Amino acid sequence: MGIATTRDTDETYLRRALDLAARGPLGDPNPRVGAVILDADGTVVGEGWHHGAGTPHAEAEALRAAGDAARGGTCYVTLEPCDHEGRTPACSQALLAAGIARVVVAGTDPHPVAGGGLARLRAAGVDVAHGVLVEAAEALNREWLHAVRTGRPFVTWKVASTLDGRIAAVDGTSRWITGPAARRDVHEIRARVGAVLVGTGTAIADDPALTVRDADGEDAARQPLRVVMGERSTALPADARLRDGAATTLLLPTRDPAVALAALTERGVRHVLLEGGGHLAAAFLREGFVDEVVAYLAPALLGAGTPCLADLGITTIGDAARLRVTDVRLVGDDVRLTATLERS
């Protein structure tokens, strides 16, 4: 009975820590982390979450709130305490200095530099437990964990097309294929990413703003990096909306997806939203760099026009790129389908 009670208690406070972590900023270079500290009698004495790059970590915030009451207590944290001193002190050392007796962690940190906090705590005699609510912790930081493990950002390809797969009519017109609800939904996705990427052709032909706008149509306070990729990207017209100063724009004069993703990784981008066009999406798909697809299907038919995807070099149905559907829903009059790429 005691073991079950301990696990139930651990889950309760780790769920609270996960709720706190979810308050952290989306699109940040760092993971979202939450922490809850109990004193030696089991009373909550401190809580905290990470507010973004350069700010105190969740454990530091919770320890500051707990003060001396942390000594002999328990720290519940959604991600393994860091063991690296950068812009902020190492959390493993802070927990030891505060006299924390037990640390319960949902997931371990795969980062080659910052990881290792649990080993240090164990070596110092702290009672360490991990493996509770792992799936929830992984989902919270899916993109960040992917970037750390693979060395490249998580890539979501967003496409809006007619039911027959067209993203523009024969005359080049494309506004608007989907309805206002779907377009608002796209702004919510942009708000969660570190960068929005388009090809030069799309940037010139559509003159998109690629900003995040709120329900009133105003630019949000936080904007993702806008990226134009292609050998002609530096020739983007001076009056293009992507040069309007509403958000930072990066011009990458390359057609190589690996080069582009490496450049974004160096800038701390962990999640990229690929918005267009069909040739750019095909280039990323051919290299295996698309991790998720968010497709908006409008109840409309064109019969001709620009296809949503260029040639992938697939000649037989057995070689089709297969996806696993994770969500399907109506957004206004349009269907939004979310899927992940099946890896062989």
Coordinates of C-alpha atoms in Angstrom, one line a residue:
M1 CA 0.0 0.0 0.0
G2 CA 2.8 2.3 0.8
I3 CA 4.4 1.9 -2.6
A4 CA 1.1 2.7 -4.4
T5 CA 0.6 5.7 -2.2
T6 CA 4.0 7.0 -3.0
R7 CA 3.5 6.6 -6.8
D8 CA 0.1 8.3 -6.5
T9 CA 1.7 11.2 -4.7
D10 CA 4.5 11.4 -7.2
E11 CA 2.0 11.5 -10.1
T12 CA -0.1 14.2 -8.4
Y13 CA 2.8 16.6 -7.9
L14 CA 4.4 15.8 -11.3
R15 CA 1.1 16.6 -13.0
R16 CA 1.2 19.9 -11.2
A17 CA 4.7 20.4 -12.4
L18 CA 3.7 19.6 -15.9
D19 CA 0.8 22.2 -15.7
L20 CA 3.4 24.8 -14.6
A21 CA 5.8 23.8 -17.4
A22 CA 3.0 24.4 -19.9
R23 CA 3.0 28.1 -19.0
G24 CA 6.5 28.4 -20.5
P25 CA 7.0 30.1 -23.8
L26 CA 6.4 28.2 -27.0
G27 CA 9.1 28.3 -29.7
D28 CA 11.9 29.0 -27.2
P29 CA 15.3 27.4 -27.7
N30 CA 15.0 25.8 -24.3
P31 CA 12.6 23.1 -23.0
R32 CA 9.5 24.0 -21.0
V33 CA 10.1 22.8 -17.4
G34 CA 8.1 23.0 -14.2
A35 CA 9.0 22.2 -10.6
V36 CA 7.2 21.7 -7.3
I37 CA 9.0 21.5 -3.9
L38 CA 7.6 19.9 -0.8
D39 CA 9.1 20.3 2.6
A40 CA 10.0 17.4 4.8
D41 CA 6.4 17.1 6.0
G42 CA 5.0 16.9 2.5
T43 CA 3.6 20.4 2.2
V44 CA 4.1 22.4 -1.0
V45 CA 6.5 25.3 -0.2
G46 CA 7.6 26.3 -3.7
E47 CA 6.7 26.2 -7.4
G48 CA 8.3 27.5 -10.5
W49 CA 8.6 27.2 -14.3
H50 CA 11.0 28.3 -16.9
H51 CA 10.0 31.6 -18.5
G52 CA 12.4 31.4 -21.4
A53 CA 16.1 31.6 -22.5
G54 CA 18.3 33.4 -20.0
T55 CA 15.8 33.4 -17.2
P56 CA 16.1 31.2 -14.0
H57 CA 15.3 27.6 -14.4
A58 CA 12.1 26.0 -12.9
E59 CA 14.0 24.5 -10.0
A60 CA 15.7 27.8 -9.2
E61 CA 12.4 29.5 -9.1
A62 CA 10.8 26.9 -6.9
L63 CA 13.8 26.9 -4.5
R64 CA 13.7 30.6 -4.2
A65 CA 10.0 30.4 -3.3
A66 CA 10.7 27.6 -0.8
G67 CA 13.7 29.2 1.0
D68 CA 14.9 27.2 4.0
A69 CA 11.8 25.0 4.0
A70 CA 13.3 23.1 1.1
R71 CA 15.9 21.4 3.3
G72 CA 15.1 17.7 3.7
G73 CA 12.2 18.0 1.2
T74 CA 11.3 16.7 -2.2
C75 CA 11.6 18.3 -5.6
Y76 CA 9.3 17.2 -8.4
V77 CA 10.5 18.4 -11.8
T78 CA 9.4 17.5 -15.3
L79 CA 12.9 17.2 -16.8
E80 CA 16.2 16.0 -15.3
P81 CA 17.9 19.0 -13.5
C82 CA 20.7 20.4 -15.7
D83 CA 24.3 19.7 -14.7
H84 CA 25.7 22.6 -16.7
E85 CA 26.5 26.2 -15.7
G86 CA 25.8 28.5 -18.6
R87 CA 23.8 31.7 -18.4
T88 CA 22.2 30.2 -15.3
P89 CA 23.8 28.0 -12.5
A90 CA 23.5 24.2 -12.7
C91 CA 20.2 23.1 -11.1
S92 CA 21.8 19.9 -9.7
Q93 CA 24.2 22.0 -7.7
A94 CA 21.4 24.3 -6.5
L95 CA 19.3 21.4 -5.3
L96 CA 22.3 20.0 -3.4
A97 CA 23.0 23.4 -1.8
A98 CA 19.4 23.7 -0.7
G99 CA 19.5 20.3 1.1
I100 CA 16.8 18.6 -1.1
A101 CA 16.6 14.9 0.0
R102 CA 14.6 13.5 -2.8
V103 CA 14.1 14.3 -6.5
V104 CA 11.4 12.9 -8.7
V105 CA 11.8 13.4 -12.4
A106 CA 9.4 12.6 -15.3
G107 CA 12.0 12.4 -18.1
T108 CA 15.8 12.4 -18.4
D109 CA 17.7 15.1 -20.3
P110 CA 19.4 13.7 -23.5
H111 CA 21.4 16.9 -24.0
P112 CA 25.1 16.0 -24.1
V113 CA 26.2 19.1 -22.2
A114 CA 23.4 19.9 -19.8
G115 CA 22.4 16.3 -19.0
G116 CA 23.8 14.2 -16.1
G117 CA 22.1 16.0 -13.2
L118 CA 20.5 12.8 -11.8
A119 CA 23.9 11.0 -11.7
R120 CA 25.4 13.9 -9.7
L121 CA 22.4 13.9 -7.3
R122 CA 22.7 10.2 -6.7
A123 CA 26.4 10.4 -6.2
A124 CA 25.7 13.0 -3.4
G125 CA 23.3 10.6 -1.7
V126 CA 20.0 12.2 -2.9
D127 CA 17.1 9.7 -3.4
V128 CA 16.3 9.9 -7.1
A129 CA 13.3 8.5 -8.9
H130 CA 12.4 8.9 -12.5
G131 CA 10.1 7.3 -15.1
V132 CA 6.8 8.7 -13.9
L133 CA 4.5 10.3 -16.5
V134 CA 7.2 10.0 -19.1
E135 CA 4.9 10.1 -22.1
A136 CA 3.3 13.4 -20.9
A137 CA 6.7 14.9 -20.3
E138 CA 7.9 13.8 -23.8
A139 CA 4.8 15.3 -25.4
L140 CA 5.3 18.6 -23.7
N141 CA 8.8 19.0 -25.2
R142 CA 8.4 16.9 -28.3
E143 CA 10.1 19.3 -30.7
W144 CA 12.9 20.2 -28.3
L145 CA 13.7 16.6 -27.5
H146 CA 13.7 15.8 -31.2
A147 CA 16.2 18.6 -31.9
V148 CA 18.5 17.4 -29.2
R149 CA 18.4 13.8 -30.2
T150 CA 18.7 14.3 -34.0
G151 CA 20.8 17.5 -34.2
R152 CA 18.2 19.2 -36.3
P153 CA 14.9 21.0 -35.8
F154 CA 11.5 19.2 -35.8
V155 CA 9.9 20.1 -39.1
T156 CA 6.1 20.5 -39.6
W157 CA 4.9 20.9 -43.2
K158 CA 1.7 22.9 -43.3
V159 CA -0.3 22.8 -46.6
A160 CA -3.7 24.2 -47.5
S161 CA -5.2 22.8 -50.7
T162 CA -8.4 22.1 -52.5
L163 CA -9.8 18.6 -52.3
D164 CA -8.0 17.7 -55.5
G165 CA -4.7 18.9 -54.1
R166 CA -4.3 22.3 -55.7
I167 CA -2.7 25.2 -53.9
A168 CA -3.3 27.8 -56.7
A169 CA -5.5 28.1 -59.8
V170 CA -4.2 28.1 -63.3
D171 CA -3.9 31.9 -63.2
G172 CA -1.8 31.8 -60.0
T173 CA -4.5 33.0 -57.7
S174 CA -4.5 31.3 -54.3
R175 CA -6.4 33.6 -51.9
W176 CA -8.3 32.2 -50.3
I177 CA -8.4 28.4 -50.6
T178 CA -9.4 27.8 -47.0
G179 CA -11.8 29.8 -44.8
P180 CA -11.1 32.3 -42.0
A181 CA -11.3 29.7 -39.2
A182 CA -8.5 27.6 -40.9
R183 CA -6.4 30.7 -41.4
R184 CA -6.7 31.7 -37.7
D185 CA -5.7 28.2 -36.9
V186 CA -2.5 28.6 -38.9
H187 CA -1.6 31.6 -36.8
E188 CA -1.9 29.5 -33.6
I189 CA 0.5 27.0 -35.1
R190 CA 3.0 29.7 -36.1
A191 CA 2.9 31.0 -32.5
R192 CA 4.3 27.6 -31.4
V193 CA 7.3 27.4 -33.7
G194 CA 10.8 29.0 -33.8
A195 CA 10.8 29.7 -37.5
V196 CA 8.5 29.8 -40.5
L197 CA 10.2 28.8 -43.8
V198 CA 9.1 29.4 -47.4
G199 CA 10.9 29.1 -50.8
T200 CA 11.9 32.1 -52.8
G201 CA 9.2 31.4 -55.4
T202 CA 6.5 31.5 -52.8
A203 CA 7.9 34.6 -51.2
I204 CA 7.9 36.5 -54.4
A205 CA 4.6 35.2 -55.9
D206 CA 2.5 35.4 -52.8
D207 CA 4.2 38.2 -50.9
P208 CA 3.3 36.6 -47.5
A209 CA 3.8 38.4 -44.2
L210 CA 4.3 35.1 -42.2
T211 CA 3.7 36.9 -38.9
V212 CA 1.6 35.7 -36.0
R213 CA -1.6 37.7 -35.7
D214 CA -4.1 37.6 -32.8
A215 CA -7.9 37.3 -33.0
D216 CA -8.1 41.1 -33.7
G217 CA -5.7 40.9 -36.6
E218 CA -2.9 42.6 -34.7
D219 CA 0.7 41.3 -34.7
A220 CA 1.5 39.2 -31.6
A221 CA 4.2 40.3 -29.2
R222 CA 6.4 37.3 -30.0
Q223 CA 7.1 36.5 -33.6
P224 CA 8.9 33.4 -35.1
L225 CA 11.9 33.9 -37.3
R226 CA 10.8 34.3 -40.9
V227 CA 13.0 32.4 -43.3
V228 CA 13.2 32.6 -47.1
M229 CA 15.3 29.8 -48.7
G230 CA 16.6 29.6 -52.2
E231 CA 19.4 30.7 -54.4
R232 CA 17.5 33.9 -55.3
S233 CA 16.5 34.6 -51.7
T234 CA 18.8 37.6 -51.4
A235 CA 17.0 39.2 -54.4
L236 CA 13.7 39.4 -52.5
P237 CA 12.2 42.8 -53.5
A238 CA 12.8 45.7 -51.1
D239 CA 9.1 46.3 -50.8
A240 CA 8.2 42.7 -49.9
R241 CA 6.3 42.3 -46.8
L242 CA 8.9 39.9 -45.5
R243 CA 11.2 43.0 -45.3
D244 CA 8.7 45.1 -43.4
G245 CA 10.4 44.8 -40.0
A246 CA 7.4 43.2 -38.3
A247 CA 9.6 40.3 -37.5
T248 CA 13.2 39.2 -38.1
T249 CA 13.7 37.7 -41.6
L250 CA 16.6 35.5 -42.5
L251 CA 17.5 35.0 -46.2
L252 CA 19.2 31.6 -46.9
P253 CA 20.8 31.5 -50.4
T254 CA 20.7 27.7 -50.6
R255 CA 18.4 25.0 -52.0
D256 CA 19.8 22.3 -49.7
P257 CA 17.4 21.4 -46.8
A258 CA 20.3 20.1 -44.7
V259 CA 22.2 23.4 -45.0
A260 CA 19.1 25.4 -44.1
L261 CA 18.3 23.3 -41.0
A262 CA 21.9 23.5 -39.8
A263 CA 21.8 27.3 -40.1
L264 CA 18.5 27.3 -38.1
T265 CA 19.9 24.9 -35.5
E266 CA 22.9 27.3 -34.9
R267 CA 20.3 30.1 -34.2
G268 CA 18.6 27.9 -31.5
V269 CA 15.5 27.0 -33.6
R270 CA 14.0 23.8 -32.4
H271 CA 10.8 23.7 -34.5
V272 CA 10.4 24.8 -38.1
L273 CA 7.1 25.3 -39.9
L274 CA 7.4 24.7 -43.6
E275 CA 4.8 26.7 -45.4
G276 CA 5.6 26.6 -49.1
G277 CA 5.7 25.8 -51.8
G278 CA 5.4 22.4 -53.4
H279 CA 9.0 22.1 -54.6
L280 CA 10.4 23.1 -51.2
A281 CA 8.2 20.6 -49.4
A282 CA 9.3 17.9 -51.9
A283 CA 12.9 18.7 -51.3
F284 CA 12.5 18.2 -47.5
L285 CA 10.4 15.1 -47.9
R286 CA 13.0 13.5 -50.2
E287 CA 15.7 14.1 -47.6
G288 CA 13.5 12.6 -44.8
F289 CA 13.3 15.9 -43.0
V290 CA 9.5 16.3 -42.6
D291 CA 8.4 14.9 -39.3
E292 CA 4.7 16.1 -39.3
V293 CA 2.1 17.2 -41.8
V294 CA -0.7 19.5 -41.0
A295 CA -3.0 19.6 -44.1
Y296 CA -6.1 21.8 -44.5
L297 CA -8.4 20.4 -47.1
A298 CA -11.0 22.9 -48.5
P299 CA -14.3 21.7 -49.9
A300 CA -13.4 23.0 -53.3
L301 CA -12.2 21.6 -56.7
L302 CA -10.1 23.2 -59.4
G303 CA -9.2 20.4 -61.7
A304 CA -6.0 22.1 -62.8
G305 CA -3.5 24.5 -61.3
T306 CA -0.5 24.3 -59.0
P307 CA -0.2 20.9 -57.2
C308 CA 0.5 21.0 -53.4
L309 CA 3.6 18.8 -53.9
A310 CA 6.2 18.4 -56.6
D311 CA 7.7 15.2 -57.8
L312 CA 9.1 12.9 -55.1
G313 CA 10.6 10.4 -57.6
I314 CA 8.1 7.8 -56.6
T315 CA 7.0 5.5 -59.5
T316 CA 5.1 2.7 -57.8
I317 CA 2.4 2.6 -55.1
G318 CA 4.5 0.3 -53.0
D319 CA 7.0 3.1 -52.5
A320 CA 4.4 5.7 -51.4
A321 CA 5.4 7.8 -48.5
R322 CA 3.0 6.6 -45.8
L323 CA 1.7 8.7 -42.9
R324 CA 0.1 7.9 -39.6
V325 CA -2.9 10.1 -38.9
T326 CA -2.9 11.5 -35.4
D327 CA -5.9 13.9 -35.6
V328 CA -8.7 14.8 -37.9
R329 CA -11.2 17.6 -37.3
L330 CA -13.3 20.3 -38.9
V331 CA -12.0 23.8 -38.7
G332 CA -14.8 26.0 -40.0
D333 CA -15.8 24.4 -43.3
D334 CA -12.3 22.9 -43.9
V335 CA -10.9 19.6 -42.7
R336 CA -7.6 19.7 -40.8
L337 CA -5.6 16.5 -40.9
T338 CA -2.5 16.0 -38.8
A339 CA -0.2 13.1 -39.4
T340 CA 3.4 11.9 -38.8
L341 CA 5.7 10.3 -41.4
E342 CA 6.2 6.6 -41.0
R343 CA 9.9 5.9 -40.8
S344 CA 11.2 2.6 -42.3

